[in-house]
Short mmCIF file of C-alpha atoms in Angstrom, two decimals:
data_model
loop_
_atom_site.label_atom_id
_atom_site.label_comp_id
_atom_site.label_asym_id
_atom_site.label_seq_id
_atom_site.Cartn_x
_atom_site.Cartn_y
_atom_site.Cartn_z
CA UNK A 1 -31.98 4.46 13.36
CA UNK A 2 -28.80 3.52 12.34
CA UNK A 3 -27.32 6.86 13.75
CA UNK A 4 -28.65 5.87 17.31
CA UNK A 5 -27.39 2.39 17.23
CA UNK A 6 -24.06 3.71 15.66
CA UNK A 7 -23.60 6.27 18.66
CA UNK A 8 -25.04 3.70 21.36
CA UNK A 9 -22.49 0.98 20.03
CA UNK A 10 -19.72 3.87 19.95
CA UNK A 11 -20.28 4.96 23.36
CA UNK A 12 -20.70 1.56 24.91
CA UNK A 13 -17.29 0.06 23.45
CA UNK A 14 -15.72 3.52 24.25
CA UNK A 15 -16.65 3.02 27.99
CA UNK A 16 -15.60 -0.94 28.08
CA UNK A 17 -11.78 0.37 26.77
CA UNK A 18 -11.82 2.96 29.18
CA UNK A 19 -12.87 0.93 32.16
CA UNK A 20 -10.06 -1.78 31.28
CA UNK A 21 -7.11 0.54 32.88
CA UNK A 22 -4.37 -2.06 32.45
CA UNK A 23 -4.86 -2.14 28.28
CA UNK A 24 -5.00 1.46 28.18
CA UNK A 25 -1.81 1.75 30.03
CA UNK A 26 -0.29 -0.63 27.76
CA UNK A 27 -1.11 0.91 25.07
CA UNK A 28 0.10 4.25 26.28
CA UNK A 29 3.50 3.06 27.49
CA UNK A 30 3.84 1.04 24.06
CA UNK A 31 3.37 4.81 22.22
CA UNK A 32 5.42 6.61 24.50
CA UNK A 33 8.30 3.66 23.71
CA UNK A 34 7.64 4.06 20.01
CA UNK A 35 7.60 7.67 19.78
CA UNK A 36 10.80 7.95 22.00
CA UNK A 37 13.02 5.64 19.65
CA UNK A 38 11.56 6.94 16.26
CA UNK A 39 11.49 10.58 17.20
CA UNK A 40 14.81 10.17 18.69
CA UNK A 41 16.63 8.63 15.50
CA UNK A 42 14.66 11.34 13.50
CA UNK A 43 16.45 13.82 16.05
CA UNK A 44 19.80 12.65 15.23
CA UNK A 45 19.44 12.33 11.67
CA UNK A 46 18.61 15.98 11.39
CA UNK A 47 21.47 17.01 13.50
CA UNK A 48 23.66 15.17 11.19
CA UNK A 49 22.36 17.06 8.08
CA UNK A 50 22.44 20.27 8.82
CA UNK A 51 19.43 20.53 10.84
CA UNK A 52 16.66 19.42 8.50
CA UNK A 53 15.27 16.70 6.53
CA UNK A 54 12.96 17.12 3.74
CA UNK A 55 12.11 20.39 5.05
CA UNK A 56 11.04 19.19 8.62
CA UNK A 57 13.22 20.49 11.31
CA UNK A 58 14.22 18.56 14.57
CA UNK A 59 11.20 19.67 16.43
CA UNK A 60 8.96 19.09 13.39
CA UNK A 61 10.00 15.70 12.92
CA UNK A 62 9.11 14.98 16.62
CA UNK A 63 5.81 16.30 16.32
CA UNK A 64 5.26 14.52 13.38
CA UNK A 65 6.82 10.99 14.76
CA UNK A 66 4.14 11.86 17.89
CA UNK A 67 1.16 12.29 15.69
CA UNK A 68 1.56 9.77 13.06
CA UNK A 69 1.88 7.08 15.92
CA UNK A 70 -0.73 8.05 17.91
CA UNK A 71 -2.99 7.76 14.72
CA UNK A 72 -1.98 4.10 14.24
CA UNK A 73 -1.30 2.85 17.89
CA UNK A 74 -4.73 3.88 19.06
CA UNK A 75 -6.27 1.11 16.70
CA UNK A 76 -6.24 -2.71 16.98
CA UNK A 77 -3.11 -3.60 15.30
CA UNK A 78 -4.76 -6.84 14.36
CA UNK A 79 -8.04 -5.56 13.37
CA UNK A 80 -8.31 -7.07 9.92
CA UNK A 81 -7.08 -10.55 11.40
CA UNK A 82 -10.34 -10.28 13.85
CA UNK A 83 -12.40 -9.40 11.20
CA UNK A 84 -11.56 -11.80 8.92
CA UNK A 85 -11.98 -14.89 11.84
CA UNK A 86 -15.39 -13.72 12.45
CA UNK A 87 -16.19 -13.92 8.75
CA UNK A 88 -14.05 -16.98 8.26
CA UNK A 89 -15.51 -18.60 11.28
CA UNK A 90 -19.13 -17.44 10.54
CA UNK A 91 -19.79 -15.64 13.95
CA UNK A 92 -20.57 -12.90 11.82
CA UNK A 93 -23.95 -14.25 11.10
CA UNK A 94 -25.04 -13.15 14.01
CA UNK A 95 -24.52 -9.76 13.55
CA UNK A 96 -26.21 -10.36 10.07
CA UNK A 97 -29.48 -10.75 12.55
CA UNK A 98 -29.41 -7.45 13.69
CA UNK A 99 -31.47 -4.23 11.88
CA UNK A 100 -28.40 -2.36 10.93
CA UNK A 101 -25.58 -3.10 8.23
CA UNK A 102 -22.72 -5.20 9.78
CA UNK A 103 -20.24 -2.85 8.66
CA UNK A 104 -21.77 0.33 10.58
CA UNK A 105 -22.12 -1.73 13.61
CA UNK A 106 -18.46 -2.89 13.51
CA UNK A 107 -16.92 0.45 12.31
CA UNK A 108 -18.71 1.90 15.25
CA UNK A 109 -17.40 -0.60 17.99
CA UNK A 110 -13.69 -0.36 16.41
CA UNK A 111 -14.07 3.65 16.57
CA UNK A 112 -15.75 3.72 20.08
CA UNK A 113 -12.63 1.37 21.12
CA UNK A 114 -10.09 3.94 19.39
CA UNK A 115 -10.92 6.93 20.41
CA UNK A 116 -10.14 6.51 24.31
CA UNK A 117 -6.86 5.10 23.28
CA UNK A 118 -6.43 8.28 20.76
CA UNK A 119 -7.11 10.54 23.48
CA UNK A 120 -4.79 8.93 25.73
CA UNK A 121 -1.82 8.80 23.13
CA UNK A 122 -2.45 12.26 22.12
CA UNK A 123 -2.33 13.89 25.52
CA UNK A 124 0.71 12.03 26.46
CA UNK A 125 2.51 12.74 22.87
CA UNK A 126 1.96 16.42 23.75
CA UNK A 127 4.00 16.05 26.97
CA UNK A 128 6.68 13.74 25.16
CA UNK A 129 7.04 15.62 22.26
CA UNK A 130 7.28 19.00 24.32
CA UNK A 131 9.69 17.58 26.50
CA UNK A 132 11.94 15.70 24.05
CA UNK A 133 11.49 17.93 21.21
CA UNK A 134 10.10 21.37 22.34
CA UNK A 135 7.14 23.58 21.67
CA UNK A 136 4.95 22.73 18.68
CA UNK A 137 6.32 24.51 15.57
CA UNK A 138 3.37 26.29 14.75
CA UNK A 139 0.73 25.82 17.71
CA UNK A 140 -2.37 27.25 15.64
CA UNK A 141 -2.13 23.99 13.29
CA UNK A 142 -2.76 21.68 16.44
CA UNK A 143 -6.15 22.72 16.24
CA UNK A 144 -6.44 21.21 12.56
CA UNK A 145 -4.39 18.46 13.79
CA UNK A 146 -7.15 17.40 16.27
CA UNK A 147 -9.93 16.65 13.92
CA UNK A 148 -7.36 15.26 11.08
CA UNK A 149 -6.47 12.37 13.78
CA UNK A 150 -10.19 11.51 14.17
CA UNK A 151 -10.60 11.40 10.53
CA UNK A 152 -7.30 9.29 10.36
CA UNK A 153 -8.44 6.89 12.59
CA UNK A 154 -12.00 6.85 10.90
CA UNK A 155 -10.17 6.12 7.31
CA UNK A 156 -7.85 3.59 8.92
CA UNK A 157 -10.88 1.40 10.38
CA UNK A 158 -12.98 1.89 7.32
CA UNK A 159 -10.22 0.77 5.07
CA UNK A 160 -9.38 -2.52 6.87
CA UNK A 161 -12.70 -3.49 6.83
CA UNK A 162 -12.90 -3.26 3.06
CA UNK A 163 -9.50 -5.22 3.14
CA UNK A 164 -10.60 -8.01 5.81
CA UNK A 165 -14.17 -8.32 3.69
CA UNK A 166 -11.50 -10.80 1.43
CA UNK A 167 -12.37 -13.37 3.82
CA UNK A 168 -15.76 -13.60 2.48
CA UNK A 169 -14.14 -15.34 -0.71
CA UNK A 170 -11.37 -16.71 0.99
CA UNK A 171 -12.27 -17.65 4.49
CA UNK A 172 -9.04 -16.06 6.07
CA UNK A 173 -7.57 -12.39 6.16
CA UNK A 174 -5.13 -13.48 8.42
CA UNK A 175 -2.10 -12.69 6.31
CA UNK A 176 -3.53 -9.69 4.80
CA UNK A 177 -3.07 -7.47 8.18
CA UNK A 178 0.65 -7.66 8.03
CA UNK A 179 0.56 -6.27 4.30
CA UNK A 180 -1.99 -3.77 4.96
CA UNK A 181 -0.05 -2.51 8.46
CA UNK A 182 3.21 -2.00 5.89
CA UNK A 183 1.43 -0.30 3.82
CA UNK A 184 0.63 2.58 6.28
CA UNK A 185 3.89 2.42 7.74
CA UNK A 186 5.59 3.44 4.66
CA UNK A 187 3.32 5.04 1.94
CA UNK A 188 1.19 6.04 4.90
CA UNK A 189 3.86 8.22 6.10
CA UNK A 190 3.90 6.92 9.51
CA UNK A 191 7.65 5.77 9.79
CA UNK A 192 8.65 8.53 7.18
CA UNK A 193 7.70 11.90 5.99
CA UNK A 194 6.25 11.32 2.48
CA UNK A 195 8.50 14.16 1.46
CA UNK A 196 11.74 12.24 2.60
CA UNK A 197 10.64 9.25 -0.33
CA UNK A 198 12.10 9.16 -3.89
CA UNK A 199 10.05 10.87 -6.20
CA UNK A 200 8.11 8.28 -7.72
CA UNK A 201 7.26 6.60 -4.32
CA UNK A 202 6.15 9.94 -3.09
CA UNK A 203 3.91 10.31 -6.32
CA UNK A 204 2.18 6.65 -5.68
CA UNK A 205 1.90 7.78 -2.00
CA UNK A 206 -0.22 10.80 -2.89
CA UNK A 207 -2.29 8.83 -4.95
CA UNK A 208 -3.13 6.07 -2.41
CA UNK A 209 -5.76 6.57 0.41
CA UNK A 210 -3.16 5.50 3.29
CA UNK A 211 -1.50 9.06 3.44
CA UNK A 212 -4.83 9.99 5.07
CA UNK A 213 -4.13 7.57 8.07
CA UNK A 214 -0.85 8.97 9.34
CA UNK A 215 0.65 11.29 6.98
CA UNK A 216 -2.28 14.02 7.20
CA UNK A 217 -2.46 14.73 10.86
CA UNK A 218 1.12 14.33 11.30
CA UNK A 219 1.97 17.05 8.52
CA UNK A 220 -0.23 19.41 10.20
CA UNK A 221 0.92 18.87 13.79
CA UNK A 222 4.18 19.54 12.31
CA UNK A 223 3.72 22.96 11.96
CA UNK A 224 2.27 22.77 8.33
CA UNK A 225 -1.24 24.84 7.61
CA UNK A 226 -2.99 22.88 5.22
CA UNK A 227 -6.59 22.74 5.54
CA UNK A 228 -6.75 20.91 2.30
CA UNK A 229 -5.43 17.93 4.06
CA UNK A 230 -9.09 17.37 6.34
CA UNK A 231 -10.75 17.95 2.86
CA UNK A 232 -9.15 15.14 1.18
CA UNK A 233 -9.21 12.86 4.29
CA UNK A 234 -13.12 13.62 4.37
CA UNK A 235 -13.01 12.77 0.86
CA UNK A 236 -10.98 9.46 1.22
CA UNK A 237 -13.42 8.53 4.00
CA UNK A 238 -16.03 9.30 1.55
CA UNK A 239 -15.03 6.64 -0.68
CA UNK A 240 -13.72 3.86 1.31
CA UNK A 241 -17.18 4.07 3.04
CA UNK A 242 -18.66 3.35 -0.47
CA UNK A 243 -15.99 0.90 -1.38
CA UNK A 244 -16.21 -0.86 2.11
CA UNK A 245 -20.15 -1.28 1.98
CA UNK A 246 -19.78 -2.48 -1.80
CA UNK A 247 -17.59 -5.30 -0.87
CA UNK A 248 -19.56 -6.06 2.66
CA UNK A 249 -22.90 -6.24 0.98
CA UNK A 250 -21.60 -8.38 -1.92
CA UNK A 251 -19.72 -10.65 0.84
CA UNK A 252 -22.86 -10.99 2.83
CA UNK A 253 -24.80 -12.38 0.02
CA UNK A 254 -22.43 -15.40 -0.30
CA UNK A 255 -21.88 -15.98 3.16
CA UNK A 256 -22.49 -19.73 4.15
CA UNK A 257 -22.67 -20.83 7.33
CA UNK A 258 -22.69 -24.38 8.44
CA UNK A 259 -23.65 -25.20 12.07
CA UNK A 260 -23.80 -22.89 15.08
CA UNK P 1 15.72 -35.25 27.10
CA UNK P 2 13.87 -38.07 25.11
CA UNK P 3 10.35 -36.86 25.99
CA UNK P 4 11.69 -33.30 25.15
CA UNK P 5 12.92 -34.12 21.68
CA UNK P 6 9.68 -35.95 20.98
CA UNK P 7 7.60 -32.72 22.05
CA UNK P 8 9.67 -30.79 19.68
CA UNK P 9 9.14 -33.40 17.16
CA UNK P 10 5.73 -33.12 17.57
CA UNK P 11 5.48 -29.65 17.18
CA UNK P 12 7.11 -29.45 14.15
CA UNK P 13 4.98 -32.27 12.73
CA UNK P 14 2.02 -30.09 13.63
CA UNK P 15 3.56 -26.84 11.80
CA UNK P 16 4.05 -28.95 8.37
CA UNK P 17 0.44 -30.37 8.52
CA UNK P 18 -0.81 -27.80 6.83
CA UNK P 19 2.12 -26.97 4.27
CA UNK P 20 0.14 -24.75 2.22
CA UNK P 21 -0.52 -22.52 5.39
CA UNK P 22 3.25 -22.76 6.66
CA UNK P 23 4.68 -21.66 2.93
CA UNK P 24 2.29 -18.64 2.75
CA UNK P 25 2.41 -17.54 6.54
CA UNK P 26 6.47 -17.55 5.86
CA UNK P 27 6.34 -15.83 2.89
CA UNK P 28 4.04 -12.97 4.48
CA UNK P 29 6.81 -12.60 7.34
CA UNK P 30 9.27 -12.55 4.81
CA UNK P 31 7.42 -9.62 3.17
CA UNK P 32 6.80 -7.84 6.21
CA UNK P 33 11.13 -7.74 7.10
CA UNK P 34 11.36 -6.70 3.30
CA UNK P 35 9.25 -3.84 4.29
CA UNK P 36 11.88 -2.94 7.27
CA UNK P 37 14.92 -3.25 4.82
CA UNK P 38 13.00 -1.02 2.60
CA UNK P 39 12.59 1.66 5.04
CA UNK P 40 16.04 1.57 6.30
CA UNK P 41 17.31 1.68 2.86
CA UNK P 42 15.01 4.73 2.14
CA UNK P 43 16.10 6.50 5.58
CA UNK P 44 19.99 6.09 4.87
CA UNK P 45 19.61 7.32 1.24
CA UNK P 46 18.24 10.44 2.80
CA UNK P 47 20.31 10.79 5.69
CA UNK P 48 23.76 9.38 4.78
CA UNK P 49 24.95 8.02 8.30
CA UNK P 50 23.73 8.28 11.72
CA UNK P 51 26.09 7.72 14.75
CA UNK P 52 28.35 5.67 12.74
CA UNK P 53 25.76 3.41 11.02
CA UNK P 54 24.95 3.11 7.49
CA UNK P 55 22.62 1.14 5.53
CA UNK P 56 25.43 -1.88 5.14
CA UNK P 57 25.64 -2.21 8.86
CA UNK P 58 21.85 -1.50 9.83
CA UNK P 59 21.06 -4.85 7.29
CA UNK P 60 23.64 -6.84 9.48
CA UNK P 61 21.77 -5.92 12.71
CA UNK P 62 18.51 -6.82 11.02
CA UNK P 63 20.17 -10.14 10.12
CA UNK P 64 20.91 -10.83 13.33
CA UNK P 65 17.55 -9.61 15.00
CA UNK P 66 15.53 -11.62 12.59
CA UNK P 67 17.44 -14.71 12.94
CA UNK P 68 17.72 -14.91 16.67
CA UNK P 69 14.02 -13.49 16.80
CA UNK P 70 13.09 -16.13 14.40
CA UNK P 71 14.86 -18.79 16.83
CA UNK P 72 13.02 -17.41 19.82
CA UNK P 73 9.76 -16.98 18.42
CA UNK P 74 9.36 -19.49 15.66
CA UNK P 75 11.24 -22.42 17.19
CA UNK P 76 10.05 -21.49 20.94
CA UNK P 77 6.84 -19.72 20.14
CA UNK P 78 5.41 -20.16 23.80
CA UNK P 79 8.15 -17.81 25.11
CA UNK P 80 5.96 -14.90 24.30
CA UNK P 81 2.78 -16.75 26.14
CA UNK P 82 4.01 -17.35 29.25
CA UNK P 83 2.05 -14.59 30.91
CA UNK P 84 -1.30 -15.29 29.27
CA UNK P 85 -0.81 -19.10 29.79
CA UNK P 86 -0.32 -18.58 33.58
CA UNK P 87 -3.23 -15.97 34.18
CA UNK P 88 -5.67 -17.80 32.70
CA UNK P 89 -4.45 -21.21 34.20
CA UNK P 90 -3.83 -22.84 31.15
CA UNK P 91 -0.76 -24.98 32.65
CA UNK P 92 -2.22 -27.75 34.39
CA UNK P 93 -1.77 -30.49 31.77
CA UNK P 94 1.78 -29.52 31.39
CA UNK P 95 2.44 -29.76 35.38
CA UNK P 96 1.28 -33.49 34.86
CA UNK P 97 3.55 -34.44 32.71
CA UNK P 98 7.38 -36.47 33.73
CA UNK P 99 9.61 -33.41 32.28
CA UNK P 100 10.40 -30.15 33.54
CA UNK P 101 7.49 -27.50 32.63
CA UNK P 102 9.73 -24.60 31.22
CA UNK P 103 11.77 -26.40 28.50
CA UNK P 104 8.42 -28.52 27.58
CA UNK P 105 6.39 -25.49 26.88
CA UNK P 106 9.00 -23.82 25.04
CA UNK P 107 9.56 -26.30 22.88
CA UNK P 108 5.64 -27.33 22.65
CA UNK P 109 4.75 -25.04 19.94
CA UNK P 110 6.20 -24.10 16.33
CA UNK P 111 5.15 -20.53 14.97
CA UNK P 112 5.37 -20.83 11.01
CA UNK P 113 5.22 -17.21 10.85
CA UNK P 114 8.14 -16.53 12.64
CA UNK P 115 9.93 -19.35 10.85
CA UNK P 116 9.98 -16.75 7.86
CA UNK P 117 11.82 -14.32 10.17
CA UNK P 118 14.55 -16.94 10.68
CA UNK P 119 14.81 -17.99 6.86
CA UNK P 120 14.76 -14.20 6.28
CA UNK P 121 17.62 -13.23 8.86
CA UNK P 122 19.80 -16.22 7.28
CA UNK P 123 19.57 -14.96 3.67
CA UNK P 124 19.96 -11.10 4.69
CA UNK P 125 23.17 -12.06 6.31
CA UNK P 126 23.89 -14.36 3.02
CA UNK P 127 23.46 -11.66 0.81
CA UNK P 128 24.75 -8.37 2.66
CA UNK P 129 26.55 -9.55 5.57
CA UNK P 130 29.83 -10.51 3.56
CA UNK P 131 30.06 -13.94 4.94
CA UNK P 132 33.34 -15.40 5.25
CA UNK P 133 34.10 -18.19 7.36
CA UNK P 134 34.96 -16.03 10.58
CA UNK P 135 32.46 -13.61 10.20
CA UNK P 136 29.57 -16.96 9.40
CA UNK P 137 31.05 -18.38 12.64
CA UNK P 138 30.82 -15.19 14.87
CA UNK P 139 27.37 -14.58 13.55
CA UNK P 140 26.08 -18.06 14.59
CA UNK P 141 27.22 -17.59 17.92
CA UNK P 142 26.16 -14.23 18.33
CA UNK P 143 22.72 -15.14 16.93
CA UNK P 144 22.82 -18.05 19.56
CA UNK P 145 23.66 -15.56 22.51
CA UNK P 146 20.95 -13.02 20.86
CA UNK P 147 18.22 -15.73 21.06
CA UNK P 148 19.20 -17.13 24.60
CA UNK P 149 18.61 -13.49 25.50
CA UNK P 150 15.30 -12.98 24.18
CA UNK P 151 13.86 -16.46 25.42
CA UNK P 152 15.06 -15.26 28.75
CA UNK P 153 13.77 -11.68 28.78
CA UNK P 154 10.29 -12.90 27.58
CA UNK P 155 10.16 -15.76 29.97
CA UNK P 156 11.18 -13.28 32.71
CA UNK P 157 8.38 -10.70 31.74
CA UNK P 158 5.55 -13.25 30.99
CA UNK P 159 6.43 -14.98 34.37
CA UNK P 160 5.78 -11.84 36.22
CA UNK P 161 2.30 -12.43 35.60
CA UNK P 162 2.38 -15.24 38.33
CA UNK P 163 2.94 -12.25 40.54
CA UNK P 164 0.99 -10.00 39.28
CA UNK P 165 -2.30 -11.51 37.68
CA UNK P 166 -2.00 -9.77 34.55
CA UNK P 167 -0.23 -10.53 31.55
CA UNK P 168 0.11 -7.20 30.14
CA UNK P 169 4.04 -6.90 31.29
CA UNK P 170 4.99 -9.84 29.14
CA UNK P 171 2.93 -8.02 26.14
CA UNK P 172 4.89 -5.12 26.96
CA UNK P 173 8.20 -6.66 27.46
CA UNK P 174 7.87 -8.54 24.00
CA UNK P 175 7.00 -5.12 22.15
CA UNK P 176 9.59 -3.46 23.75
CA UNK P 177 12.68 -5.84 23.01
CA UNK P 178 11.36 -6.51 19.35
CA UNK P 179 10.95 -2.67 18.71
CA UNK P 180 14.07 -1.50 20.60
CA UNK P 181 16.35 -4.36 19.10
CA UNK P 182 15.42 -2.81 15.52
CA UNK P 183 17.58 0.35 16.21
CA UNK P 184 20.97 1.28 16.30
CA UNK P 185 21.32 1.59 20.39
CA UNK P 186 24.20 4.43 19.63
CA UNK P 187 21.86 6.73 17.98
CA UNK P 188 20.64 7.21 21.75
CA UNK P 189 22.26 8.76 24.49
CA UNK P 190 22.01 9.42 28.64
CA UNK P 191 19.81 7.27 30.28
CA UNK P 192 18.21 5.79 27.14
CA UNK P 193 21.50 4.26 26.19
CA UNK P 194 21.53 3.21 29.78
CA UNK P 195 18.32 1.99 30.03
CA UNK P 196 18.72 -0.09 26.67
CA UNK P 197 22.07 -2.08 27.98
CA UNK P 198 20.38 -2.97 31.36
CA UNK P 199 16.54 -3.11 31.90
CA UNK P 200 15.65 -3.75 28.50
CA UNK P 201 18.87 -5.60 26.96
CA UNK P 202 17.89 -4.17 23.25
CA UNK P 203 21.42 -3.52 22.92
CA UNK P 204 22.86 -7.00 23.50
CA UNK P 205 19.99 -8.32 21.41
CA UNK P 206 21.19 -6.60 18.09
CA UNK P 207 23.79 -4.06 18.39
CA UNK P 208 26.19 -5.61 20.16
CA UNK P 209 26.04 -8.78 18.09
CA UNK P 210 26.15 -6.84 14.89
CA UNK P 211 29.00 -4.75 15.94
CA UNK P 212 30.96 -8.03 16.98
CA UNK P 213 30.63 -9.52 13.54
CA UNK P 214 32.00 -6.53 12.12
CA UNK P 215 34.89 -5.99 14.69
CA UNK P 216 35.58 -8.84 17.01
CA UNK P 217 36.22 -8.22 20.43
CA UNK P 218 36.71 -10.96 23.36
CA UNK P 219 35.73 -8.66 25.92
CA UNK P 220 32.58 -7.54 24.32
CA UNK P 221 31.95 -11.07 23.27
CA UNK P 222 32.19 -12.38 27.17
CA UNK P 223 29.53 -9.72 28.14
CA UNK P 224 27.30 -10.55 25.52
CA UNK P 225 27.46 -14.18 26.77
CA UNK P 226 27.18 -12.91 30.53
CA UNK P 227 23.90 -10.93 29.63
CA UNK P 228 22.41 -13.62 27.52
CA UNK P 229 23.01 -16.47 30.45
CA UNK P 230 22.12 -14.42 33.21
CA UNK P 231 18.82 -13.17 31.47
CA UNK P 232 18.45 -16.96 30.65
CA UNK P 233 18.88 -17.99 34.20
CA UNK P 234 16.94 -15.07 35.61
CA UNK P 235 13.99 -16.29 33.43
CA UNK P 236 13.89 -19.59 34.57
CA UNK P 237 14.22 -18.60 38.21
CA UNK P 238 11.14 -16.36 37.93
CA UNK P 239 9.48 -19.06 36.31
CA UNK P 240 10.17 -21.71 38.76
CA UNK P 241 9.43 -19.60 41.68
CA UNK P 242 6.00 -18.26 39.91
CA UNK P 243 5.14 -21.77 39.43
CA UNK P 244 4.58 -22.18 43.07
CA UNK P 245 1.99 -19.41 42.83
CA UNK P 246 0.12 -20.77 39.92
CA UNK P 247 -3.55 -21.36 40.28
CA UNK P 248 -5.47 -23.78 37.84
CA UNK P 249 -7.99 -22.62 35.78
CA UNK P 250 -9.33 -25.89 35.77
CA UNK P 251 -8.63 -25.91 31.76
CA UNK P 252 -7.34 -28.79 30.11
CA UNK P 253 -5.43 -27.44 27.22
CA UNK P 254 -2.52 -28.72 25.34
CA UNK P 255 -0.47 -25.88 26.09
#
């Protein structure tokens, strides 16, 4: 039954986002601007450094940024804040009445909202990267980057729920999203390939789940044939699901709602 | 004028009412800005310098951007909500007051989170901007011009909602000016560079001001002042024209 609810919720939210063309267009335009600026910066940097940075050519860097940005821009940027508000205000109590776990329903809804945006960004990103940087360095790796992007989005959504569940205890997760977002930006590899980080920070990033949310698909799209990244993402998704489920179950037990 | 000053006083009193929240929200934004500093330091540590920009200059650019952004988004917080308020019919209460609507709206709300930007920008300039009397005077001048420009641009793009019936243009304008303003325009070329000096004037928000602090040039300063004034006036004119098309949402809000 959970699987049916999950799929129906996912499909409903995906249709809703697709119907709201304005929001989709804004997300894509924003994505194009970010990719144009950031990839442009990295290309200039590569050109002034003998053509490569940390083993990435200008073309590879363009595809890296186009992919890492797609994985992040596809999501609701303030998801943690929204979840925190629902928990803090007690609105989540209504969801507890349904015969499926709140976490499963919320993850399905967010995944449904994110996938159409991801598809739009990826379609646009391929064009932008090809026009501004050049053809993909190794087209075969794009076949791995596709599923990796979906896993990246799923990992990110589940992790944000685990983070936001702090609101069960402190009633506000408003600030947490800023911090979480910055972790994905730097040690998740969204702004900068992890290989370009100093050794100690690279080692730290390798030990944390954030690299599954941006670095993994970007590394694949930039021409590196490393299927183990998909396995790593799937493993992190499992760990994050267990963690988020445990935190939500513990939080739901202590939820107190006054009035309605 | 007295009414506007009282409005501003109320906005500050509201923000101060919850001191713990004010402090924590400002601290979070400071931390957010520190991450950008970390990114740029890591970037330039790896690549040396790009287009004449190095870590020191980029920190100066960030100091200008965060201070000016803090003024607009912190002290004139409604600047980024004009479009939403126009579309959702939230301006009814404002229109009944005996004050000019736009200044009232801009001064009505203080956003504690972005006051963290303001604090961070000033501290960053003091710590990394090699402040002398002359450089500090230029910093203050260019920051005010940059804040005027950002405010005018946000009001202009937000007010387009009066004509288009949708507020996404304002959101996009906000993201575009903040995002593009955080990169040195000199690394871009061709059409992109022209756009950043005109349609989305991000170059005048941070790159030109930061360059003026390092090497003051009267002509460039005049250009900055002219562009800031032009966008300020354009924002005002578009908002005023848009108000004639405003449709009430029968909502009585405090804006």
